[in-house]
Amino acid sequence: MLKGRSLIEPGNFTIEEMDALFSLAERIEEDPAYLRESCRGRLLATLFFEPSTRTRLSFEAAMQRLGGSCLGFADPGSSSASKGESLADTIRMAASYADAIVMRNPKEGAALLASRYSPVPVINAGDGGHHHPTQTLTDLLTIKRLRGKPGDKSLRDSVKGLTVGFCGDLKFGRTVHSLAKALARYEGVKLVFVSPPELRAPEYVTRLLQREKIEYLETTSLEDAMPGLDVLYMTRVQRERFFNEEDYIRLKDTYVLSLEKMETAKKELIVLHPLPRVNEIAIEVDADPRAAYFKQAKYGMYVRMALLASIMGVI
Ligand code: CP
């Protein structure tokens, strides 16, 4: 039962709870009218202290498609945070107006802190370079839908035997940390981390993989990794997390996925990207049937509908 629960990082929900969310999201995708009025009279607060397109809009679309309403801000400069109000007080206020809070904040740990002050569920929509668990739900649903086999009973069946490559900024990319952590719970998955040495995945991620006995390798070469991958998860170099612009400029175009590189990949590969894309996937790749990042963004809305209906307790 997810009623009343917060989601701060992927480990907050069990594998079975995540499977239930994926089934519900698939049901909603099949029949968009299902649960249409289920959140009538409910309010969702969306508090975005950092820019967002997909996460905020898909949460707001999800809530409205369930019959509920949204309030909040997309620019902290327009909130009393700009006058020095603490996060704890902002959260207490939002919780007194809304039935659940979705928050993005540049500080690692902000969502956990918010959940400690909030009497209503808090959903982490990204805390600095730490976690982004609803992107992980989106990513896993996409993998299940596009790489699952008929007859798979759960995500465990769908991911067994897959080699998942992560490419780009693995140091600051919170979506990478969350997805790698989530995949570490599934036996038979292999991970390949492709990054420049300066942007390697944090040690807490690789240590977790070692503890869980998940096979992984680290490389700087996308060309070498490409032929062995079943899923390629491209990421943007996170300019906003760099301490100096020179380093960003030096590293930003280390990897560009081109049609030429796609020629060396498996026919069944799927290319994912949490988006926004800057320059790391050539526009020409969009027409390749293996490019799944726009579908992925749409699955994000279905899984967020499933999540909201579940934590609001209307299902
Ligand atoms: N994937 C993602 O978090 O996108 P936004 O930054 O646009 O919300």
PDB file of N, CA, C and O in Angstrom, residues 18-59:
ATOM      1  N   MET A  18       6.763  -1.430  -6.855  1.00  0.00           N
ATOM      2  CA  MET A  18       7.083  -0.820  -8.163  1.00  0.00           C
ATOM      3  C   MET A  18       6.372  -1.591  -9.279  1.00  0.00           C
ATOM      4  O   MET A  18       5.843  -0.976 -10.216  1.00  0.00           O
ATOM      5  N   ASP A  19       6.331  -2.917  -9.173  1.00  0.00           N
ATOM      6  CA  ASP A  19       5.616  -3.699 -10.198  1.00  0.00           C
ATOM      7  C   ASP A  19       4.140  -3.311 -10.250  1.00  0.00           C
ATOM      8  O   ASP A  19       3.557  -3.214 -11.333  1.00  0.00           O
ATOM      9  N   ALA A  20       3.567  -3.070  -9.068  1.00  0.00           N
ATOM     10  CA  ALA A  20       2.146  -2.669  -9.027  1.00  0.00           C
ATOM     11  C   ALA A  20       1.963  -1.315  -9.723  1.00  0.00           C
ATOM     12  O   ALA A  20       0.981  -1.115 -10.450  1.00  0.00           O
ATOM     13  N   LEU A  21       2.908  -0.411  -9.517  1.00  0.00           N
ATOM     14  CA  LEU A  21       2.824   0.896 -10.194  1.00  0.00           C
ATOM     15  C   LEU A  21       2.931   0.738 -11.711  1.00  0.00           C
ATOM     16  O   LEU A  21       2.204   1.386 -12.462  1.00  0.00           O
ATOM     17  N   PHE A  22       3.852  -0.139 -12.155  1.00  0.00           N
ATOM     18  CA  PHE A  22       4.014  -0.321 -13.607  1.00  0.00           C
ATOM     19  C   PHE A  22       2.732  -0.922 -14.210  1.00  0.00           C
ATOM     20  O   PHE A  22       2.301  -0.515 -15.281  1.00  0.00           O
ATOM     21  N   SER A  23       2.131  -1.893 -13.509  1.00  0.00           N
ATOM     22  CA  SER A  23       0.888  -2.495 -14.029  1.00  0.00           C
ATOM     23  C   SER A  23      -0.201  -1.441 -14.126  1.00  0.00           C
ATOM     24  O   SER A  23      -0.949  -1.388 -15.110  1.00  0.00           O
ATOM     25  N   LEU A  24      -0.298  -0.605 -13.088  1.00  0.00           N
ATOM     26  CA  LEU A  24      -1.326   0.441 -13.095  1.00  0.00           C
ATOM     27  C   LEU A  24      -1.061   1.439 -14.224  1.00  0.00           C
ATOM     28  O   LEU A  24      -1.986   1.844 -14.946  1.00  0.00           O
ATOM     29  N   ALA A  25       0.205   1.818 -14.408  1.00  0.00           N
ATOM     30  CA  ALA A  25       0.551   2.764 -15.483  1.00  0.00           C
ATOM     31  C   ALA A  25       0.201   2.171 -16.855  1.00  0.00           C
ATOM     32  O   ALA A  25      -0.328   2.874 -17.731  1.00  0.00           O
ATOM     33  N   GLU A  26       0.438   0.878 -17.025  1.00  0.00           N
ATOM     34  CA  GLU A  26       0.116   0.225 -18.310  1.00  0.00           C
ATOM     35  C   GLU A  26      -1.394   0.193 -18.527  1.00  0.00           C
ATOM     36  O   GLU A  26      -1.880   0.391 -19.639  1.00  0.00           O
ATOM     37  N   ARG A  27      -2.127  -0.035 -17.440  1.00  0.00           N
ATOM     38  CA  ARG A  27      -3.591  -0.031 -17.529  1.00  0.00           C
ATOM     39  C   ARG A  27      -4.090   1.354 -17.942  1.00  0.00           C
ATOM     40  O   ARG A  27      -4.991   1.485 -18.774  1.00  0.00           O
ATOM     41  N   ILE A  28      -3.495   2.404 -17.360  1.00  0.00           N
ATOM     42  CA  ILE A  28      -3.908   3.784 -17.693  1.00  0.00           C
ATOM     43  C   ILE A  28      -3.545   4.097 -19.148  1.00  0.00           C
ATOM     44  O   ILE A  28      -4.317   4.729 -19.872  1.00  0.00           O
ATOM     45  N   GLU A  29      -2.372   3.615 -19.580  1.00  0.00           N
ATOM     46  CA  GLU A  29      -1.970   3.874 -20.977  1.00  0.00           C
ATOM     47  C   GLU A  29      -2.973   3.230 -21.948  1.00  0.00           C
ATOM     48  O   GLU A  29      -3.388   3.842 -22.930  1.00  0.00           O
ATOM     49  N   GLU A  30      -3.393   2.005 -21.608  1.00  0.00           N
ATOM     50  CA  GLU A  30      -4.360   1.285 -22.450  1.00  0.00           C
ATOM     51  C   GLU A  30      -5.719   1.974 -22.469  1.00  0.00           C
ATOM     52  O   GLU A  30      -6.403   2.015 -23.484  1.00  0.00           O
ATOM     53  N   ASP A  31      -6.131   2.486 -21.296  1.00  0.00           N
ATOM     54  CA  ASP A  31      -7.466   3.075 -21.161  1.00  0.00           C
ATOM     55  C   ASP A  31      -7.335   4.412 -20.426  1.00  0.00           C
ATOM     56  O   ASP A  31      -7.460   4.473 -19.200  1.00  0.00           O
ATOM     57  N   PRO A  32      -7.071   5.493 -21.159  1.00  0.00           N
ATOM     58  CA  PRO A  32      -6.821   6.789 -20.516  1.00  0.00           C
ATOM     59  C   PRO A  32      -7.987   7.282 -19.656  1.00  0.00           C
ATOM     60  O   PRO A  32      -7.804   8.135 -18.795  1.00  0.00           O
ATOM     61  N   ALA A  33      -9.190   6.718 -19.859  1.00  0.00           N
ATOM     62  CA  ALA A  33     -10.334   7.152 -19.044  1.00  0.00           C
ATOM     63  C   ALA A  33     -10.324   6.515 -17.647  1.00  0.00           C
ATOM     64  O   ALA A  33     -10.997   6.999 -16.730  1.00  0.00           O
ATOM     65  N   TYR A  34      -9.544   5.438 -17.495  1.00  0.00           N
ATOM     66  CA  TYR A  34      -9.476   4.738 -16.213  1.00  0.00           C
ATOM     67  C   TYR A  34      -8.921   5.701 -15.152  1.00  0.00           C
ATOM     68  O   TYR A  34      -7.900   6.353 -15.390  1.00  0.00           O
ATOM     69  N   LEU A  35      -9.564   5.830 -14.035  1.00  0.00           N
ATOM     70  CA  LEU A  35      -9.159   6.718 -12.921  1.00  0.00           C
ATOM     71  C   LEU A  35      -9.321   8.211 -13.232  1.00  0.00           C
ATOM     72  O   LEU A  35      -8.775   9.051 -12.519  1.00  0.00           O
ATOM     73  N   ARG A  36     -10.075   8.530 -14.298  1.00  0.00           N
ATOM     74  CA  ARG A  36     -10.126   9.919 -14.760  1.00  0.00           C
ATOM     75  C   ARG A  36     -10.605  10.917 -13.693  1.00  0.00           C
ATOM     76  O   ARG A  36     -10.087  12.001 -13.592  1.00  0.00           O
ATOM     77  N   GLU A  37     -11.551  10.520 -12.880  1.00  0.00           N
ATOM     78  CA  GLU A  37     -12.079  11.457 -11.880  1.00  0.00           C
ATOM     79  C   GLU A  37     -11.628  11.094 -10.461  1.00  0.00           C
ATOM     80  O   GLU A  37     -12.144  11.629  -9.479  1.00  0.00           O
ATOM     81  N   SER A  38     -10.669  10.188 -10.379  1.00  0.00           N
ATOM     82  CA  SER A  38     -10.348   9.617  -9.061  1.00  0.00           C
ATOM     83  C   SER A  38      -9.773  10.636  -8.068  1.00  0.00           C
ATOM     84  O   SER A  38      -9.894  10.444  -6.868  1.00  0.00           O
ATOM     85  N   CYS A  39      -9.138  11.682  -8.562  1.00  0.00           N
ATOM     86  CA  CYS A  39      -8.538  12.673  -7.648  1.00  0.00           C
ATOM     87  C   CYS A  39      -9.328  13.981  -7.607  1.00  0.00           C
ATOM     88  O   CYS A  39      -8.791  15.007  -7.189  1.00  0.00           O
ATOM     89  N   ARG A  40     -10.595  13.926  -8.029  1.00  0.00           N
ATOM     90  CA  ARG A  40     -11.440  15.133  -7.982  1.00  0.00           C
ATOM     91  C   ARG A  40     -11.442  15.696  -6.559  1.00  0.00           C
ATOM     92  O   ARG A  40     -11.592  14.952  -5.580  1.00  0.00           O
ATOM     93  N   GLY A  41     -11.177  16.994  -6.444  1.00  0.00           N
ATOM     94  CA  GLY A  41     -11.166  17.635  -5.119  1.00  0.00           C
ATOM     95  C   GLY A  41      -9.810  17.579  -4.419  1.00  0.00           C
ATOM     96  O   GLY A  41      -9.650  18.164  -3.356  1.00  0.00           O
ATOM     97  N   ARG A  42      -8.842  16.853  -5.007  1.00  0.00           N
ATOM     98  CA  ARG A  42      -7.497  16.778  -4.384  1.00  0.00           C
ATOM     99  C   ARG A  42      -6.575  17.825  -5.006  1.00  0.00           C
ATOM    100  O   ARG A  42      -6.713  18.175  -6.174  1.00  0.00           O
ATOM    101  N   LEU A  43      -5.601  18.251  -4.195  1.00  0.00           N
ATOM    102  CA  LEU A  43      -4.652  19.281  -4.654  1.00  0.00           C
ATOM    103  C   LEU A  43      -3.213  18.762  -4.550  1.00  0.00           C
ATOM    104  O   LEU A  43      -2.846  18.150  -3.532  1.00  0.00           O
ATOM    105  N   LEU A  44      -2.447  19.047  -5.582  1.00  0.00           N
ATOM    106  CA  LEU A  44      -1.023  18.691  -5.589  1.00  0.00           C
ATOM    107  C   LEU A  44      -0.214  19.986  -5.627  1.00  0.00           C
ATOM    108  O   LEU A  44      -0.453  20.848  -6.485  1.00  0.00           O
ATOM    109  N   ALA A  45       0.741  20.130  -4.696  1.00  0.00           N
ATOM    110  CA  ALA A  45       1.643  21.297  -4.720  1.00  0.00           C
ATOM    111  C   ALA A  45       2.912  20.911  -5.477  1.00  0.00           C
ATOM    112  O   ALA A  45       3.530  19.896  -5.161  1.00  0.00           O
ATOM    113  N   THR A  46       3.261  21.701  -6.485  1.00  0.00           N
ATOM    114  CA  THR A  46       4.510  21.460  -7.217  1.00  0.00           C
ATOM    115  C   THR A  46       5.449  22.630  -6.913  1.00  0.00           C
ATOM    116  O   THR A  46       5.208  23.759  -7.348  1.00  0.00           O
ATOM    117  N   LEU A  47       6.495  22.335  -6.133  1.00  0.00           N
ATOM    118  CA  LEU A  47       7.441  23.366  -5.681  1.00  0.00           C
ATOM    119  C   LEU A  47       8.765  23.137  -6.394  1.00  0.00           C
ATOM    120  O   LEU A  47       9.511  22.214  -6.045  1.00  0.00           O
ATOM    121  N   PHE A  48       9.037  23.945  -7.403  1.00  0.00           N
ATOM    122  CA  PHE A  48      10.251  23.753  -8.205  1.00  0.00           C
ATOM    123  C   PHE A  48      11.234  24.895  -7.958  1.00  0.00           C
ATOM    124  O   PHE A  48      11.029  26.008  -8.427  1.00  0.00           O
ATOM    125  N   PHE A  49      12.279  24.556  -7.182  1.00  0.00           N
ATOM    126  CA  PHE A  49      13.337  25.519  -6.881  1.00  0.00           C
ATOM    127  C   PHE A  49      14.415  25.487  -7.968  1.00  0.00           C
ATOM    128  O   PHE A  49      15.412  26.187  -7.865  1.00  0.00           O
ATOM    129  N   GLU A  50      14.249  24.597  -8.953  1.00  0.00           N
ATOM    130  CA  GLU A  50      15.177  24.491 -10.098  1.00  0.00           C
ATOM    131  C   GLU A  50      14.327  24.331 -11.355  1.00  0.00           C
ATOM    132  O   GLU A  50      13.204  23.824 -11.279  1.00  0.00           O
ATOM    133  N   PRO A  51      14.880  24.705 -12.527  1.00  0.00           N
ATOM    134  CA  PRO A  51      14.088  24.591 -13.760  1.00  0.00           C
ATOM    135  C   PRO A  51      13.691  23.151 -14.088  1.00  0.00           C
ATOM    136  O   PRO A  51      14.387  22.204 -13.709  1.00  0.00           O
ATOM    137  N   SER A  52      12.579  23.026 -14.782  1.00  0.00           N
ATOM    138  CA  SER A  52      12.101  21.709 -15.225  1.00  0.00           C
ATOM    139  C   SER A  52      11.100  21.915 -16.355  1.00  0.00           C
ATOM    140  O   SER A  52      10.344  22.892 -16.340  1.00  0.00           O
ATOM    141  N   THR A  53      11.096  21.010 -17.297  1.00  0.00           N
ATOM    142  CA  THR A  53      10.005  20.959 -18.280  1.00  0.00           C
ATOM    143  C   THR A  53       9.190  19.689 -18.035  1.00  0.00           C
ATOM    144  O   THR A  53       8.025  19.728 -17.644  1.00  0.00           O
ATOM    145  N   ARG A  54       9.820  18.527 -18.243  1.00  0.00           N
ATOM    146  CA  ARG A  54       9.111  17.260 -18.196  1.00  0.00           C
ATOM    147  C   ARG A  54       8.544  16.902 -16.828  1.00  0.00           C
ATOM    148  O   ARG A  54       7.385  16.501 -16.705  1.00  0.00           O
ATOM    149  N   THR A  55       9.379  17.024 -15.804  1.00  0.00           N
ATOM    150  CA  THR A  55       8.935  16.508 -14.506  1.00  0.00           C
ATOM    151  C   THR A  55       7.743  17.323 -13.999  1.00  0.00           C
ATOM    152  O   THR A  55       6.719  16.771 -13.601  1.00  0.00           O
ATOM    153  N   ARG A  56       7.883  18.644 -14.062  1.00  0.00           N
ATOM    154  CA  ARG A  56       6.780  19.478 -13.550  1.00  0.00           C
ATOM    155  C   ARG A  56       5.531  19.333 -14.416  1.00  0.00           C
ATOM    156  O   ARG A  56       4.439  19.090 -13.914  1.00  0.00           O
ATOM    157  N   LEU A  57       5.734  19.437 -15.744  1.00  0.00           N
ATOM    158  CA  LEU A  57       4.535  19.384 -16.602  1.00  0.00           C
ATOM    159  C   LEU A  57       3.876  18.012 -16.556  1.00  0.00           C
ATOM    160  O   LEU A  57       2.652  17.901 -16.596  1.00  0.00           O
ATOM    161  N   SER A  58       4.686  16.959 -16.484  1.00  0.00           N
ATOM    162  CA  SER A  58       4.061  15.622 -16.473  1.00  0.00           C
ATOM    163  C   SER A  58       3.343  15.372 -15.150  1.00  0.00           C
ATOM    164  O   SER A  58       2.292  14.726 -15.125  1.00  0.00           O
ATOM    165  N   PHE A  59       3.870  15.899 -14.043  1.00  0.00           N
ATOM    166  CA  PHE A  59       3.140  15.774 -12.772  1.00  0.00           C
ATOM    167  C   PHE A  59       1.834  16.560 -12.841  1.00  0.00           C
ATOM    168  O   PHE A  59       0.786  16.095 -12.378  1.00  0.00           O
TER     169      PHE A  59
END
